Coordinates of C-alpha atoms in Angstrom, one line a residue:
M1 CA 0.0 0.0 0.0
D2 CA 2.9 2.4 0.8
S3 CA 4.4 1.9 -2.7
E4 CA 1.1 2.8 -4.3
R5 CA 0.7 5.9 -2.1
N6 CA 4.3 7.0 -2.8
F7 CA 4.4 6.3 -6.5
Q8 CA 6.3 9.1 -8.3
P9 CA 5.6 9.9 -11.9
D10 CA 8.3 10.7 -14.4
R11 CA 9.2 14.3 -13.7
N12 CA 10.7 14.7 -17.2
L13 CA 7.1 14.4 -18.6
R14 CA 4.8 17.4 -19.0
L15 CA 2.4 17.9 -16.1
M16 CA -0.7 16.5 -17.8
D17 CA 1.3 13.4 -19.0
Q18 CA 2.3 12.9 -15.4
V19 CA -1.3 13.1 -14.3
R20 CA -2.3 10.4 -16.9
Q21 CA 0.6 8.3 -15.8
V22 CA -0.5 8.3 -12.2
L23 CA -4.2 7.8 -13.1
R24 CA -3.2 4.7 -15.1
Y25 CA -0.9 3.4 -12.4
H26 CA -3.8 3.5 -9.9
H27 CA -6.1 1.8 -12.5
Y28 CA -8.6 4.6 -12.9
R29 CA -11.1 4.2 -15.7
Y30 CA -10.4 6.0 -19.0
R31 CA -13.6 8.1 -18.6
T32 CA -12.4 9.2 -15.1
E33 CA -9.0 10.0 -16.6
Q34 CA -10.7 12.3 -19.2
T35 CA -12.8 14.0 -16.5
Y36 CA -9.9 14.6 -14.0
C37 CA -7.7 16.0 -16.8
K38 CA -10.5 18.4 -17.9
W39 CA -10.9 19.8 -14.4
I40 CA -7.2 20.1 -13.8
L41 CA -6.8 22.1 -17.1
R42 CA -9.8 24.3 -16.2
Y43 CA -8.2 25.0 -12.8
I44 CA -4.9 26.0 -14.3
R45 CA -6.5 28.1 -17.0
H46 CA -8.7 29.8 -14.4
H47 CA -5.5 31.2 -12.9
G48 CA -4.0 32.5 -16.1
G49 CA -2.7 29.3 -17.6
K50 CA 1.0 30.1 -16.8
T51 CA 1.2 29.5 -13.1
H52 CA 2.3 26.0 -12.1
P53 CA -0.1 24.3 -9.7
K54 CA 2.8 23.5 -7.2
T55 CA 3.1 27.2 -6.6
M56 CA -0.6 27.5 -5.8
G57 CA -2.5 26.1 -2.9
K58 CA -5.6 26.5 -0.6
T59 CA -6.4 30.1 -1.7
E60 CA -6.4 29.3 -5.4
I61 CA -8.3 26.1 -5.0
E62 CA -11.1 27.9 -3.0
S63 CA -11.2 30.7 -5.6
F64 CA -11.7 28.2 -8.5
L65 CA -14.4 26.2 -6.6
S66 CA -16.2 29.3 -5.5
H67 CA -16.2 30.5 -9.1
L68 CA -17.9 27.3 -10.2
A69 CA -20.6 27.8 -7.6
V70 CA -21.2 31.5 -8.0
R71 CA -20.5 32.3 -11.6
E72 CA -21.2 29.0 -13.4
R73 CA -23.8 27.8 -10.9
V74 CA -22.8 24.1 -11.1
S75 CA -24.4 21.5 -8.9
A76 CA -22.9 20.3 -5.6
S77 CA -21.9 17.0 -7.2
T78 CA -20.1 18.8 -10.0
Q79 CA -18.2 21.0 -7.6
R80 CA -17.2 18.0 -5.5
Q81 CA -16.0 16.2 -8.7
A82 CA -13.8 19.2 -9.5
L83 CA -12.4 19.2 -5.9
N84 CA -11.6 15.5 -6.1
A85 CA -9.7 16.0 -9.4
I86 CA -7.7 18.9 -8.0
M87 CA -6.8 17.1 -4.7
F88 CA -5.7 14.1 -6.8
L89 CA -3.3 16.4 -8.6
Y90 CA -1.8 17.7 -5.4
R91 CA -1.6 14.5 -3.4
K92 CA -0.9 11.9 -6.0
V93 CA 0.9 13.7 -8.7
L94 CA 2.7 16.7 -7.1
G95 CA 3.1 15.0 -3.7
K96 CA 1.9 18.2 -2.0
D97 CA -0.5 17.6 0.9
I98 CA -3.0 20.4 1.4
R99 CA -3.5 20.2 5.1
E100 CA -5.7 23.2 5.5
K101 CA -9.4 22.6 5.1
I102 CA -10.7 23.7 1.7
A103 CA -13.8 25.8 2.4
P104 CA -15.1 27.4 -0.8
I105 CA -18.5 28.9 -1.4
K106 CA -20.5 25.7 -1.7
A107 CA -22.8 25.0 -4.6
R108 CA -26.4 24.7 -3.8
R109 CA -27.5 21.1 -3.2
R110 CA -30.8 20.5 -4.9
K111 CA -32.8 17.5 -3.6
R112 CA -35.4 16.5 -6.2
P113 CA -37.5 13.3 -6.1
P114 CA -36.7 10.8 -8.8
V115 CA -38.8 10.8 -11.9
V116 CA -40.9 7.7 -12.0
L117 CA -43.5 6.4 -14.6
A118 CA -46.4 4.1 -13.9
Q119 CA -45.9 0.4 -14.8
R120 CA -48.3 0.8 -17.7
Q121 CA -46.4 3.8 -19.0
V122 CA -43.1 1.9 -18.8
H123 CA -44.4 -1.1 -20.8
E124 CA -45.9 1.3 -23.4
M125 CA -42.7 3.2 -23.8
L126 CA -40.7 0.0 -24.2
N127 CA -43.1 -1.1 -26.9
H128 CA -42.2 2.1 -28.8
M129 CA -38.5 0.9 -28.9
H130 CA -36.9 -1.6 -31.3
G131 CA -33.9 -3.8 -31.8
I132 CA -30.9 -3.8 -29.5
H133 CA -31.9 -0.6 -27.7
K134 CA -35.2 -2.1 -26.7
L135 CA -33.4 -5.1 -25.1
M136 CA -31.0 -2.8 -23.3
A137 CA -33.8 -0.6 -22.0
Q138 CA -35.7 -3.7 -20.9
L139 CA -32.6 -5.0 -19.1
I140 CA -32.2 -1.7 -17.2
Y141 CA -35.8 -1.7 -16.1
G142 CA -35.9 -5.4 -15.3
S143 CA -32.6 -5.6 -13.4
G144 CA -32.2 -2.1 -12.0
L145 CA -28.9 -1.5 -13.8
R146 CA -27.3 1.9 -14.2
L147 CA -26.7 3.0 -17.8
M148 CA -22.9 2.2 -17.9
E149 CA -23.5 -1.0 -15.9
C150 CA -25.7 -2.2 -18.8
I151 CA -23.3 -1.0 -21.5
R152 CA -20.3 -2.7 -19.9
L153 CA -21.9 -6.1 -19.3
R154 CA -19.7 -9.0 -20.4
I155 CA -20.9 -12.5 -21.6
Q156 CA -19.6 -14.0 -18.4
N157 CA -21.7 -11.7 -16.3
L158 CA -24.9 -13.6 -17.3
D159 CA -25.9 -16.6 -15.2
F160 CA -28.8 -18.3 -17.1
E161 CA -29.0 -21.2 -14.6
M162 CA -29.6 -18.9 -11.5
N163 CA -31.3 -16.1 -13.5
R164 CA -28.8 -13.6 -12.1
I165 CA -26.6 -10.9 -13.5
R166 CA -23.3 -10.1 -11.9
V167 CA -22.4 -6.4 -12.0
I168 CA -18.6 -6.0 -11.8
D169 CA -17.0 -2.8 -10.7
G170 CA -20.2 -0.8 -10.4
K171 CA -20.5 2.6 -8.8
G172 CA -17.9 3.0 -6.1
G173 CA -16.0 0.0 -7.5
K174 CA -18.5 -2.5 -5.9
D175 CA -19.7 -5.8 -7.3
R176 CA -23.2 -7.1 -6.8
D177 CA -25.8 -9.6 -8.1
T178 CA -29.1 -8.6 -9.5
L179 CA -32.1 -10.2 -11.2
M180 CA -32.2 -11.4 -14.8
P181 CA -35.8 -11.1 -16.0
R182 CA -37.0 -14.5 -17.1
S183 CA -39.0 -12.9 -19.9
L184 CA -35.8 -11.7 -21.5
T185 CA -34.0 -15.1 -21.4
P186 CA -34.7 -16.0 -25.1
E187 CA -33.6 -12.5 -26.3
L188 CA -30.4 -12.7 -24.2
H189 CA -29.6 -16.2 -25.6
E190 CA -30.1 -14.8 -29.1
Q191 CA -27.8 -11.8 -28.3
V192 CA -25.1 -14.1 -27.0
A193 CA -25.3 -16.1 -30.2
K194 CA -24.9 -13.0 -32.3
V195 CA -21.8 -11.9 -30.2
R196 CA -20.2 -15.3 -30.6
K197 CA -20.7 -15.2 -34.4
M198 CA -19.2 -11.7 -34.5
H199 CA -16.3 -12.7 -32.3
D200 CA -15.5 -15.8 -34.5
Q201 CA -15.3 -13.5 -37.5
D202 CA -13.0 -11.1 -35.7
I203 CA -10.7 -14.0 -34.7
T204 CA -10.6 -15.2 -38.3
Q205 CA -9.6 -11.7 -39.4
G206 CA -6.8 -11.6 -36.8
Y207 CA -8.5 -9.5 -34.2
G208 CA -10.9 -10.6 -31.5
S209 CA -9.4 -8.8 -28.5
V210 CA -11.3 -6.7 -26.0
Y211 CA -10.4 -4.3 -23.2
I212 CA -9.6 -5.9 -19.9
P213 CA -8.0 -4.4 -16.8
E214 CA -4.2 -4.0 -17.3
A215 CA -3.3 -6.2 -14.2
L216 CA -5.5 -9.0 -15.6
R217 CA -4.0 -8.6 -19.0
R218 CA -0.4 -9.1 -17.6
K219 CA -1.4 -12.2 -15.7
Y220 CA -3.5 -13.8 -18.4
P221 CA -2.2 -12.4 -21.8
N222 CA -4.8 -14.4 -23.8
A223 CA -7.8 -13.5 -21.8
C224 CA -8.7 -10.5 -23.9
R225 CA -9.4 -12.8 -26.8
E226 CA -11.6 -15.3 -24.9
F227 CA -15.3 -15.2 -25.7
R228 CA -16.4 -14.9 -22.0
W229 CA -14.7 -11.5 -21.8
Q230 CA -16.5 -10.1 -24.9
Y231 CA -19.1 -7.3 -24.3
L232 CA -22.7 -8.3 -24.4
F233 CA -23.5 -5.2 -26.5
P234 CA -20.4 -4.8 -28.8
A235 CA -19.9 -1.9 -31.2
K236 CA -20.5 -2.6 -34.8
K237 CA -17.0 -1.5 -35.8
L238 CA -13.5 -2.1 -34.5
S239 CA -11.8 0.9 -32.9
I240 CA -8.3 1.9 -31.6
D241 CA -8.0 1.7 -27.8
P242 CA -6.7 5.1 -26.6
R243 CA -4.3 3.5 -24.0
S244 CA -3.0 0.3 -25.6
H245 CA -3.4 1.6 -29.2
T246 CA -4.5 -1.9 -30.3
R247 CA -7.4 -2.4 -32.7
Q248 CA -10.2 -4.1 -30.9
R249 CA -14.0 -4.2 -30.4
H250 CA -15.4 -2.0 -27.7
H251 CA -18.9 -1.8 -26.3
V252 CA -21.6 0.4 -27.9
L253 CA -21.8 4.1 -27.1
E254 CA -24.3 5.0 -24.4
S255 CA -25.6 8.0 -26.5
G256 CA -27.5 5.7 -28.9
L257 CA -29.5 4.2 -26.0
Q258 CA -30.1 7.6 -24.5
K259 CA -31.5 9.0 -27.7
A260 CA -33.7 5.9 -28.2
V261 CA -35.2 6.2 -24.7
K262 CA -35.9 9.9 -25.2
R263 CA -37.4 9.3 -28.6
A264 CA -39.8 6.6 -27.3
A265 CA -40.9 8.9 -24.4
D266 CA -41.5 11.7 -26.9
D267 CA -43.5 9.5 -29.2
M268 CA -45.7 8.6 -26.2
G269 CA -46.2 12.2 -25.4
V270 CA -44.7 11.9 -21.9
L271 CA -44.2 15.4 -20.5
K272 CA -41.8 14.3 -17.7
R273 CA -38.1 14.4 -18.3
V274 CA -37.4 10.7 -19.0
G275 CA -33.9 9.2 -19.5
C276 CA -32.2 5.8 -19.0
H277 CA -31.9 6.4 -15.3
T278 CA -35.7 6.8 -15.1
L279 CA -36.0 3.1 -15.9
R280 CA -33.7 2.3 -12.9
H281 CA -35.9 4.5 -10.7
C282 CA -39.0 2.7 -12.0
F283 CA -37.4 -0.7 -11.2
A284 CA -36.9 0.2 -7.5
T285 CA -40.3 1.9 -7.1
H286 CA -42.3 -0.8 -8.8
A287 CA -40.5 -3.5 -6.8
L288 CA -41.6 -1.7 -3.6
E289 CA -45.1 -1.3 -4.9
N290 CA -45.2 -5.0 -5.5
G291 CA -44.3 -5.8 -1.9
C292 CA -40.6 -6.4 -2.2
N293 CA -38.6 -5.9 1.0
I294 CA -36.7 -2.6 1.0
R295 CA -33.5 -4.3 2.2
I296 CA -33.6 -6.5 -0.9
V297 CA -34.3 -3.6 -3.2
Q298 CA -31.3 -1.8 -1.5
E299 CA -29.1 -4.8 -2.3
L300 CA -30.3 -5.1 -5.9
M301 CA -29.7 -1.4 -6.5
G302 CA -26.3 -1.5 -5.0
H303 CA -27.0 1.3 -2.5
T304 CA -24.6 1.7 0.4
D305 CA -27.1 3.6 2.6
I306 CA -30.7 2.5 3.1
R307 CA -31.7 6.2 3.1
T308 CA -30.9 6.3 -0.6
T309 CA -33.4 3.5 -1.2
E310 CA -36.0 5.1 1.1
V311 CA -36.4 8.0 -1.4
Y312 CA -38.5 5.6 -3.6
L313 CA -41.0 5.2 -0.7
H314 CA -42.0 8.9 -1.3
V315 CA -42.8 8.4 -5.0
M316 CA -44.4 5.0 -5.0
D317 CA -48.1 4.6 -5.7
K318 CA -49.6 4.2 -2.2
S319 CA -53.1 2.7 -1.8
L320 CA -54.6 3.4 1.6
A321 CA -57.4 0.9 0.8
D322 CA -54.9 -2.0 1.2
V323 CA -53.9 -0.8 4.7
E324 CA -55.6 -2.5 7.6
S325 CA -55.8 -0.8 11.0

């Protein structure tokens, strides 16, 4: 653990290359790498773009975070994300510990109840969708998956015998099991068969590899070409991995599913703001309405705190006629 904490990047590299080197050493996702680099660059440019961060400290950090809250009116979570990126820069890259408490003007935390549709509306909306996007939307609603958890599913995450889906490295780096809707079993078997055919063609053409964590790649060099590691929803075309620079097949982009869900909601005439995460909210709410224990819903959703799950109690359809004194 000490060696990880004291890892020193190559000081001969440019600052942002040092940041990427440390992020990759600690196995951060590529999406997180992009986000952290964006915030660090904005922090530097906010102070003129010529002052090195090692000569700045608490005052400059608070100034930038306050600017985000006051001028740009970002949400509390966005401001916290910016703070995390900047503190990563100082502690992990520059080796400079900011001991003083960072106390900027805080962004306003807005607590809004989740948007939930009635069960009839959800089924009607899903009937307005077609193809692979419909299957993905059904899976999010039927299993309570987050958008990227669905996009990143691998073949080996499906357990047809137990009707379970294993979510690996979900939010907060946690693994969990959730339900596999029995009604989707035929479609999922068909999708697995399509992926196998696509993978066999890639192997024949000299490709067939897929992204796997670097530590696993070093331990099992051939695992990236195994069928079990292939994405359940692969992209139609091969692409160049931005880190390894190898030509391989990645998963589909989330934007396609997001647009399909929004289009289906618009076709129905739904006036609420509906997105992919709405389907996850509906899964939890409808499970509670159907009598599922809230602790089980918490586990299926992957919530650390039961209070996060309790939010759905306030938006579920309550029938006082079913309550007996």
